[in-house]
Structures are given as structure tokens and as C-alpha cells.
PDB file of C-alpha atoms in Angstrom:
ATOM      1  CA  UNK A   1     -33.255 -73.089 -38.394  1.00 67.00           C
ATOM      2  CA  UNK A   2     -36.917 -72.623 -39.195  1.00 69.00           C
ATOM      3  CA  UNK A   3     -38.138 -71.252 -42.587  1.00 81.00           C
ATOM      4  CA  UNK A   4     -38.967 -67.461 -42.355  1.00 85.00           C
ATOM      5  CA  UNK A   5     -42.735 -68.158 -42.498  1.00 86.00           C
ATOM      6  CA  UNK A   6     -43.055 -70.602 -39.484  1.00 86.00           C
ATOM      7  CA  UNK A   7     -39.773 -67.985 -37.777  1.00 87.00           C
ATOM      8  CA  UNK A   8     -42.411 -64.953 -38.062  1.00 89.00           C
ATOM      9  CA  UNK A   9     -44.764 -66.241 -36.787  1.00 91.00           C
ATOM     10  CA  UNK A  10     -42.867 -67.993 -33.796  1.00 89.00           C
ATOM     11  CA  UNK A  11     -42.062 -64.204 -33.171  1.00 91.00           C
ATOM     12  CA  UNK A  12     -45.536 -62.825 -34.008  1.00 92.00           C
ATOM     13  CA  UNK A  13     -46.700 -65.520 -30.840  1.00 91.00           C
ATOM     14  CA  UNK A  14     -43.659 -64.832 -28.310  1.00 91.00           C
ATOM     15  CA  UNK A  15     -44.329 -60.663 -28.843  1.00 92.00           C
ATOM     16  CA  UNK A  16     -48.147 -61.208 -27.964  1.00 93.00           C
ATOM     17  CA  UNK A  17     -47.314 -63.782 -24.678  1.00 92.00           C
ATOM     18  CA  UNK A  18     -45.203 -61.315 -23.736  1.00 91.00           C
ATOM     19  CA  UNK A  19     -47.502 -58.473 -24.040  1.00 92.00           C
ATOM     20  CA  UNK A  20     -50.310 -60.494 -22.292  1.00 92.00           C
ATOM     21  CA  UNK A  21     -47.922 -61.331 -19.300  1.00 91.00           C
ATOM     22  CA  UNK A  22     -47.179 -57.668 -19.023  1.00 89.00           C
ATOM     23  CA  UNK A  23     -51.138 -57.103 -18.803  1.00 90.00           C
ATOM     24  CA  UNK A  24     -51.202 -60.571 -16.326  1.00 87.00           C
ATOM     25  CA  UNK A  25     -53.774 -61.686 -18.528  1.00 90.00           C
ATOM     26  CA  UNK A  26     -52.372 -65.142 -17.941  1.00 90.00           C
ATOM     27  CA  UNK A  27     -54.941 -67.089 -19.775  1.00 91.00           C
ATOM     28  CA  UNK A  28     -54.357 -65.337 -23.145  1.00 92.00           C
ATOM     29  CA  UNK A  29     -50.633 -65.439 -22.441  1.00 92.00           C
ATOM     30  CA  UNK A  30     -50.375 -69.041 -21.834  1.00 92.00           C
ATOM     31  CA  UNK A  31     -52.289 -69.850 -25.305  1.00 93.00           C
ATOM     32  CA  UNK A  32     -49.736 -67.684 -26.876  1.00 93.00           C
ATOM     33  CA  UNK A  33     -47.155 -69.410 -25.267  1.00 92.00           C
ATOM     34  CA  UNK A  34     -47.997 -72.661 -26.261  1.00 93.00           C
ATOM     35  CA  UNK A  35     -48.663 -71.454 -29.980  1.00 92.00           C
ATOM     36  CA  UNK A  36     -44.814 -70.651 -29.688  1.00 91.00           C
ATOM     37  CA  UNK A  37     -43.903 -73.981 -28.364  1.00 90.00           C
ATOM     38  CA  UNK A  38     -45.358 -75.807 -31.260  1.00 91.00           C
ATOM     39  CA  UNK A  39     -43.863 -73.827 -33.416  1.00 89.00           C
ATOM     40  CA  UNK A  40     -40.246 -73.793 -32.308  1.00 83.00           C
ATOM     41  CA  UNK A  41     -40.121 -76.298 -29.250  1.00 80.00           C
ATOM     42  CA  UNK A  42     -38.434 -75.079 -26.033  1.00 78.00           C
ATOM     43  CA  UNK A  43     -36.900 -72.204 -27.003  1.00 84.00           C
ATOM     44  CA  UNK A  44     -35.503 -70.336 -23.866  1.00 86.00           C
ATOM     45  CA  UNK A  45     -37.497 -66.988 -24.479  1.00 88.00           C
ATOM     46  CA  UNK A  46     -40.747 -69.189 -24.148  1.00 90.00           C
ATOM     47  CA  UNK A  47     -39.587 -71.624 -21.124  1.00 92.00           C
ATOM     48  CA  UNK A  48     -38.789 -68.191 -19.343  1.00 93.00           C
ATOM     49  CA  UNK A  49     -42.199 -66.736 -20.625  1.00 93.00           C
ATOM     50  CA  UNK A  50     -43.556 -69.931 -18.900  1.00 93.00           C
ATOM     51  CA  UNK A  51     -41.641 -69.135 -15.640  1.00 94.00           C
ATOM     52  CA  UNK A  52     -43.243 -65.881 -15.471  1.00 92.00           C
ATOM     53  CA  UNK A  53     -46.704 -67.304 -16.190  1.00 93.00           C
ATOM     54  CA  UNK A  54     -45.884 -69.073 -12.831  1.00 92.00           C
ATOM     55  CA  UNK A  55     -44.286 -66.767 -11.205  1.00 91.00           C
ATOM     56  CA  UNK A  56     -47.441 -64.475 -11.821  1.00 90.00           C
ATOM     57  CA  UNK A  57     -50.135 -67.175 -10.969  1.00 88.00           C
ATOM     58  CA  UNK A  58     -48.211 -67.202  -7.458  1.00 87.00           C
ATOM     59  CA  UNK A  59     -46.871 -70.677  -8.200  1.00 89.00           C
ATOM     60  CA  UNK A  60     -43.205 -69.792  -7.402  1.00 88.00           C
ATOM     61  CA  UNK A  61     -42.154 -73.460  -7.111  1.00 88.00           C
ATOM     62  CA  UNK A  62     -43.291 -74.670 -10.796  1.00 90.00           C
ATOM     63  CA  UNK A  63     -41.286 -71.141 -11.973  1.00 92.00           C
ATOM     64  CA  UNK A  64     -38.099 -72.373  -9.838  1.00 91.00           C
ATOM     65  CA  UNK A  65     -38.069 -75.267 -11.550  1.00 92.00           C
ATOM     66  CA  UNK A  66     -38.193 -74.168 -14.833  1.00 93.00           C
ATOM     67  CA  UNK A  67     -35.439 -71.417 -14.088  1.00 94.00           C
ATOM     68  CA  UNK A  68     -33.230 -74.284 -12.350  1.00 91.00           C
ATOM     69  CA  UNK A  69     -33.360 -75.530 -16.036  1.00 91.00           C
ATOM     70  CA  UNK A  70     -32.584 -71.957 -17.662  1.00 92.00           C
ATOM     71  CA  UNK A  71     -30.200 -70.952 -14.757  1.00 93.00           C
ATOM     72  CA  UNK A  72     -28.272 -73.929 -15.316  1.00 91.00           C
ATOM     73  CA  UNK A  73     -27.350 -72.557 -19.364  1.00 87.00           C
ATOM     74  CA  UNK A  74     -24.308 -70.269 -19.141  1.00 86.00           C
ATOM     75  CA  UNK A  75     -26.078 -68.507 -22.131  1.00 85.00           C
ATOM     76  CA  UNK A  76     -28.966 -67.471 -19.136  1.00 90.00           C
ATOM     77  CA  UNK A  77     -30.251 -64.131 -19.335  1.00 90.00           C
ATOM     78  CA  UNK A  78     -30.397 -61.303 -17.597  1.00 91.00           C
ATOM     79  CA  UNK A  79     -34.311 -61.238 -17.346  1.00 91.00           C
ATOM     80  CA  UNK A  80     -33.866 -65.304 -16.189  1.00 93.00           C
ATOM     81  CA  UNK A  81     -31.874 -63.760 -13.129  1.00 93.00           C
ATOM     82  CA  UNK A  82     -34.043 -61.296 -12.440  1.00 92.00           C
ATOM     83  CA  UNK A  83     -37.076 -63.201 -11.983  1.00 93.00           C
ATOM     84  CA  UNK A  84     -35.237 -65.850 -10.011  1.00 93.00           C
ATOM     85  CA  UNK A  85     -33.897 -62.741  -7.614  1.00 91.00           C
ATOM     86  CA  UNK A  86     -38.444 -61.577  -7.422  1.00 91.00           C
ATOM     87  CA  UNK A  87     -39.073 -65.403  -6.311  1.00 91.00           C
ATOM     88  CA  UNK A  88     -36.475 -65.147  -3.509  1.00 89.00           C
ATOM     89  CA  UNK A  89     -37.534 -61.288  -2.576  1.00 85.00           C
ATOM     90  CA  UNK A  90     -41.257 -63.020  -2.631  1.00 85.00           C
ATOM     91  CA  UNK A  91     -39.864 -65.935  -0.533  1.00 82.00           C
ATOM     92  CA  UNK A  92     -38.104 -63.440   1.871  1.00 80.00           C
ATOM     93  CA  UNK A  93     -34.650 -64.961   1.017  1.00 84.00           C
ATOM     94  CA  UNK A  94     -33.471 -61.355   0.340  1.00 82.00           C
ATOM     95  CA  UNK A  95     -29.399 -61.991   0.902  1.00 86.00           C
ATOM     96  CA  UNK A  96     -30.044 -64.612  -2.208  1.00 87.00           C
ATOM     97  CA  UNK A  97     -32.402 -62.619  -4.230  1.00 87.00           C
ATOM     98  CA  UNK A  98     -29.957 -59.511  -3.763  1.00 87.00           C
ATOM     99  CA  UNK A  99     -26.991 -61.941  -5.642  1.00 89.00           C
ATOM    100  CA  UNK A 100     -29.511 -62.784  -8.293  1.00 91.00           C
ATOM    101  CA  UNK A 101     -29.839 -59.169  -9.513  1.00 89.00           C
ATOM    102  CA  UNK A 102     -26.480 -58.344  -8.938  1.00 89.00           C
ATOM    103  CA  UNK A 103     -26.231 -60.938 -11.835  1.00 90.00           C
ATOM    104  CA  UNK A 104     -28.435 -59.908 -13.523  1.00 90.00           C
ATOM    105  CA  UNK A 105     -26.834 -56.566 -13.416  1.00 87.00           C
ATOM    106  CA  UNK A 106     -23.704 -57.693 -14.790  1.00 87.00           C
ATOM    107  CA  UNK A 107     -25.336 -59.471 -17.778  1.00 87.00           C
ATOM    108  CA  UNK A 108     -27.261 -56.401 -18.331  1.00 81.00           C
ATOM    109  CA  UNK A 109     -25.071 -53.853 -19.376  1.00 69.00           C
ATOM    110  CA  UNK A 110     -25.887 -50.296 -18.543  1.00 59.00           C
ATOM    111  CA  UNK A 111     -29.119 -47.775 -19.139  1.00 57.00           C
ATOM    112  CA  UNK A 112     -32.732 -47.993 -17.293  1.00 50.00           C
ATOM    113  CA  UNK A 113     -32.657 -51.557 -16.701  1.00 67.00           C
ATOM    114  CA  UNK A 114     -29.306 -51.266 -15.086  1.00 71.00           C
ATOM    115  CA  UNK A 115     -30.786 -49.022 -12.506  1.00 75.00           C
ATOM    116  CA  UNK A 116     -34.078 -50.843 -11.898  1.00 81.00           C
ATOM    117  CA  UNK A 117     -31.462 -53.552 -11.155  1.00 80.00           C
ATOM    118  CA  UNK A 118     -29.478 -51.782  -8.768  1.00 81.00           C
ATOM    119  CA  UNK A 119     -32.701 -50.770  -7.313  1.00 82.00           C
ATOM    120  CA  UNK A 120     -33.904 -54.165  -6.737  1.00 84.00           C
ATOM    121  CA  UNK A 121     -30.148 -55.133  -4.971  1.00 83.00           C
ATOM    122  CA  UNK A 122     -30.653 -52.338  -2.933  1.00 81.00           C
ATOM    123  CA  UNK A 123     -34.024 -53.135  -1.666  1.00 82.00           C
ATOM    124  CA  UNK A 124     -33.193 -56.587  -1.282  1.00 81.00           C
ATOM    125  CA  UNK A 125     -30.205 -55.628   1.299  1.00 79.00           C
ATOM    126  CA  UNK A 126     -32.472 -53.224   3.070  1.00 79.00           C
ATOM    127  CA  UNK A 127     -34.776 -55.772   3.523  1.00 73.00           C
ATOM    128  CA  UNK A 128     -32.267 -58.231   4.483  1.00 73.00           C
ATOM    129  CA  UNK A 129     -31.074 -55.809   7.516  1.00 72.00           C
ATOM    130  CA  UNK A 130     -34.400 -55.231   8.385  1.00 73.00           C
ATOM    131  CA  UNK A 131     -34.991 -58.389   9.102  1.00 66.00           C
ATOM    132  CA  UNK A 132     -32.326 -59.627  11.096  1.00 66.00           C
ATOM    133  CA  UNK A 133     -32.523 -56.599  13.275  1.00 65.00           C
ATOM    134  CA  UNK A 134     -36.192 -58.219  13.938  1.00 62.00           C
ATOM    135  CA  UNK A 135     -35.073 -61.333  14.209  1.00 62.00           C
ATOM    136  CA  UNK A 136     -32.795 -60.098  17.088  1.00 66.00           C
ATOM    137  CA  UNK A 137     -34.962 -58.295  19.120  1.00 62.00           C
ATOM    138  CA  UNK A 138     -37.513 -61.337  18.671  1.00 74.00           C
ATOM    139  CA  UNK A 139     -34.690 -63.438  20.194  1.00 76.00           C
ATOM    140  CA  UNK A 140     -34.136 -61.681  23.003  1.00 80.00           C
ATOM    141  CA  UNK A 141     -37.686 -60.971  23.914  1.00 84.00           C
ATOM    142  CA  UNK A 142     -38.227 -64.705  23.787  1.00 85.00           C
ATOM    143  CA  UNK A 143     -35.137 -65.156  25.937  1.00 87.00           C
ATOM    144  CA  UNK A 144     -36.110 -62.667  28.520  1.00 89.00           C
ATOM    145  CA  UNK A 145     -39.680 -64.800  28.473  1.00 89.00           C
ATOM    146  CA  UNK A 146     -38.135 -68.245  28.869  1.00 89.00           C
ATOM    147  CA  UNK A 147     -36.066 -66.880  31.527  1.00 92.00           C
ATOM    148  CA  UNK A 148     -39.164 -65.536  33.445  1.00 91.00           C
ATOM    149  CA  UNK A 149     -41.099 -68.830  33.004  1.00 91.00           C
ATOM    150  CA  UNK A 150     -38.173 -70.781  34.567  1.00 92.00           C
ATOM    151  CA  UNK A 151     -38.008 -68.363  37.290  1.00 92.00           C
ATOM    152  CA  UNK A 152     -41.809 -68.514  38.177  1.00 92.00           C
ATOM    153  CA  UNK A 153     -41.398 -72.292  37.775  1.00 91.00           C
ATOM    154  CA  UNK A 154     -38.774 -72.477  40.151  1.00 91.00           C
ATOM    155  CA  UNK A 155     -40.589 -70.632  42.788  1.00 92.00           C
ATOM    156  CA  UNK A 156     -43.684 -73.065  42.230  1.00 90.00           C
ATOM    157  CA  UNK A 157     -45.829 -70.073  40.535  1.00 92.00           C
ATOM    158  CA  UNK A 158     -46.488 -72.938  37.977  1.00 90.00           C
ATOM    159  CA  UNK A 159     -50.188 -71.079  36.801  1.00 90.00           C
ATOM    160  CA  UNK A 160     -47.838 -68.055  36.143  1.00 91.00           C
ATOM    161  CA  UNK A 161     -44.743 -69.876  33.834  1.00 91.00           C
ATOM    162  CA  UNK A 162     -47.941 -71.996  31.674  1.00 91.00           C
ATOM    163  CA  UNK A 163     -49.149 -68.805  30.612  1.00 90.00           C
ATOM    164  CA  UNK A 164     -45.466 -67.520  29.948  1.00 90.00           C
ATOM    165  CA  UNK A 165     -44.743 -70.779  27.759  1.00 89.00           C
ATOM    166  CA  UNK A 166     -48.356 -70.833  26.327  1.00 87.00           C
ATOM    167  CA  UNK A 167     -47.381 -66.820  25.255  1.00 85.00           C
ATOM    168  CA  UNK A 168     -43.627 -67.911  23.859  1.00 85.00           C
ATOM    169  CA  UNK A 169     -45.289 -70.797  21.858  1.00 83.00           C
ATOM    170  CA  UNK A 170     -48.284 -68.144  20.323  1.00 78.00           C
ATOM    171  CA  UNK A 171     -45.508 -65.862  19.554  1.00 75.00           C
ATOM    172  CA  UNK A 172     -43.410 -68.726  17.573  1.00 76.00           C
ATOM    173  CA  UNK A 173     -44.659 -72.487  17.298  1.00 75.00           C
ATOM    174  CA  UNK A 174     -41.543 -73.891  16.999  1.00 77.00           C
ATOM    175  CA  UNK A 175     -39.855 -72.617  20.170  1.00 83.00           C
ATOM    176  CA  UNK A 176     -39.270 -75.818  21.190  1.00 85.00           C
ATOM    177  CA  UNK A 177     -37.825 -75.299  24.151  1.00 88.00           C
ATOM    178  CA  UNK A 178     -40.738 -74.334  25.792  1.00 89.00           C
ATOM    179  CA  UNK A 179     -43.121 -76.991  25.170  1.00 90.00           C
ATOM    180  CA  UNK A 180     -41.132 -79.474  27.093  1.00 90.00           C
ATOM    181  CA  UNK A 181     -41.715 -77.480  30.661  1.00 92.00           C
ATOM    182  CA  UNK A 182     -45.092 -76.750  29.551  1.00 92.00           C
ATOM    183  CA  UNK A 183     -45.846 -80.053  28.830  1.00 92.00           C
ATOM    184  CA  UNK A 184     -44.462 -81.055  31.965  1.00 92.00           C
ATOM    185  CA  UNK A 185     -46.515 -78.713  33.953  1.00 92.00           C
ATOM    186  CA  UNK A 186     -49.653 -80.318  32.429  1.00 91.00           C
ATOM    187  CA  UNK A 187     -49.066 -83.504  33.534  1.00 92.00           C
ATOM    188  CA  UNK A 188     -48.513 -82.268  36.763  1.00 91.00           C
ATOM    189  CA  UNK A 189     -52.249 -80.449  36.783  1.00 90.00           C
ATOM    190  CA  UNK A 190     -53.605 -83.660  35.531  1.00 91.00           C
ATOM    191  CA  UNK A 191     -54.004 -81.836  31.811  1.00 89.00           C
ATOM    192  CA  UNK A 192     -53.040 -85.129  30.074  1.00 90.00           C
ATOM    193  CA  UNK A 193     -54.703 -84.171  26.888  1.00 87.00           C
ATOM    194  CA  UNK A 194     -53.248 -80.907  26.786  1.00 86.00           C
ATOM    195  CA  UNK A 195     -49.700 -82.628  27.166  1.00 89.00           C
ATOM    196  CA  UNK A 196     -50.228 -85.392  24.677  1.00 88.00           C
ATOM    197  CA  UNK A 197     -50.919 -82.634  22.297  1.00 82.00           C
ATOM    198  CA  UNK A 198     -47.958 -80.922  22.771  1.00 85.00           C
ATOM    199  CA  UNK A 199     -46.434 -84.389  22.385  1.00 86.00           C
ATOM    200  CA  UNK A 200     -47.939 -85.325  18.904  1.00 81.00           C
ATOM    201  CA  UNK A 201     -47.043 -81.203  17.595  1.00 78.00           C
ATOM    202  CA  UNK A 202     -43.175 -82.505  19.003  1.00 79.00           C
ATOM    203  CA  UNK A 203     -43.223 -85.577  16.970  1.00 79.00           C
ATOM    204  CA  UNK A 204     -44.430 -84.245  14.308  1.00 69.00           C
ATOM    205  CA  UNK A 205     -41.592 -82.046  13.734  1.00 66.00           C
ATOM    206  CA  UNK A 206     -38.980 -84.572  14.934  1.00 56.00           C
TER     207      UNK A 206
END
């Protein structure tokens, strides 16, 4: 326990960081942060203050890694949830960020912040539709391309399925599927540099 002196002015420091993080002044919250730390050590309100200094400066893997730490207490907070469910929403993981605020939800208890929360869950599945209806119709456009550029290949309109495969690999570099017959059709046309690049990309993601 620390003596009331040194205790009010641990809280004195943590109330400014957080006010400064609300602003994003990130400089001035950071020196508050650390005025905290020496006082009290890591306390979780100023490791989570931390996170959002990360979270904030875009750095979402140093803020992971600091809410791994607070994530892993069974005393975590609400607000730790929370910001781990904004680094998945940022990271597009929205089926994961959606079961963060749900947590964070339940740990919550009811009034505004229990809305905002249901909000966020809500947002999170909508975007998590959203993009697996894209990722469908991507799919099958992609499909229907390879299936062309075998077809022209087939019928020796090799000029015709490059373009096709160049088109499918534009759309998504790591169709891999397509840069074997592509590569293939280089060598053919003498294009040996072309096809020892798409070599080196293949390796480099073996």
C-alpha cells in the first residue's frame, strides 16, 4: 500500500494520462504515464494506459502484447477487452473483435457503456458478413477467370490466357494457382526472365 501522499499523486498522474490520451496528445500522455509508473510500478490502469498509447500511435502489435499480459489476469477489465476487440476491428478480424466486446459487455454491467458495447458487437458482425459475402463473389470471379484462361490455353490462344493469369494475379498476388501456367507460358515465348520472376515470388512464399 502506498502512503496517501505518494497514492494522490499516483492518481493526480493516471487522471491527467488519461485525459491526454482522450485528447491523443500522446507525448504529454506518455510523460504522465511514466510519472505513474515510478510512482506505483505496473499497476494495471497504467499498463492498459500504455496499450492505448500504442494502440493510438497505430502500433497495434506493441498494444497486443501488453494486453496478452492484462488479458491473461482474470481480474481484466472491461476497458482491457474493449480495446483488444478495436485492435481486431482495426485488423479486420471482426468475428474475434465481436467476442472481445461481448466480454467486455458482460464485465460491464449495464448503462451507456453497455450500449456503446453492444454497438461495437453489432458492427463487428455486420462487418464480418460483409466481408465474407465479398470474399465469395471474389472467389467465384477468380474461378470463372481461371476457368477462361485454361480454356484459351487449351485452344492454343496462349497471348489471350497470359493476360487472363497476369489479370487473376493483379487482382490477388497470392493466387497461386495461376502463376504456375503463366509461368509456363513464358518459357514457352522465350520470357525466361519473366518466368524466373514468378519463380523467386513462388519461393518466396513457400
Amino acid at each position: 500500500d502506498l502512503p496517501k501522499e505518494k497514492l494522490d499523486k499516483f492518481i493526480d498522474a493516471a487522471k491527467e494520462a488519461d485525459l491526454h490520451l482522450n485528447k491523443r496528445q500522446l507525448y504529454l500522455a506518455e510523460k504522465k504515464i511514466f510519472e505513474a509508473e515510478q510512482i506505483c510500478g505496473d499497476h494495471p490502469d497504467i499498463e492498459l494506459m500504455r496499450a492505448r498509447a500504442a494502440y493510438l500511435r497505430f502500433d497495434f502489435s506493441a498494444a497486443e502484447r501488453i494486453l496478452d499480459h492484462i488479458l491473461s489476469s482474470s481480474s481484466a477489465s472491461a476497458d482491457a477487452y474493449e480495446l483488444s476487440g478495436d485492435i481486431y476491428m482495426s485488423r479486420k478480424n471482426y468475428p474475434k473483435a465481436r467476442d472481445l466486446y461481448i466480454k467486455a459487455k458482460e464485465l460491464s454491467g449495464s448503462g451507456c457503456s453497455d450500449a456503446a458495447l453492444s454497438a461495437k458487437a453489432d458492427d463487428a458482425a455486420l462487418n464480418s458478413d460483409r466481408l465474407e459475402h465479398s470474399y465469395i463473389i471474389q472467389r467465384k470471379e477468380i474461378d470463372s477467370l481461371m476457368a477462361d484462361a485454361k480454356r484459351f490455353e487449351r485452344s492454343g490462344s496462349k497471348k489471350k490466357a497470359e493476360q487472363i493469369y497476369q489479370g487473376i494475379i493483379a487482382k490477388d498476388y497470392r493466387q497461386f494457382a495461376a502463376y504456375y501456367p503463366l509461368g509456363k507460358i513464358f518459357l514457352e515465348g522465350g520470357k525466361t526472365e519473366e518466368a524466373d520472376y514468378l519463380a523467386e515470388i513462388l519461393l518466396d512464399f513457400d
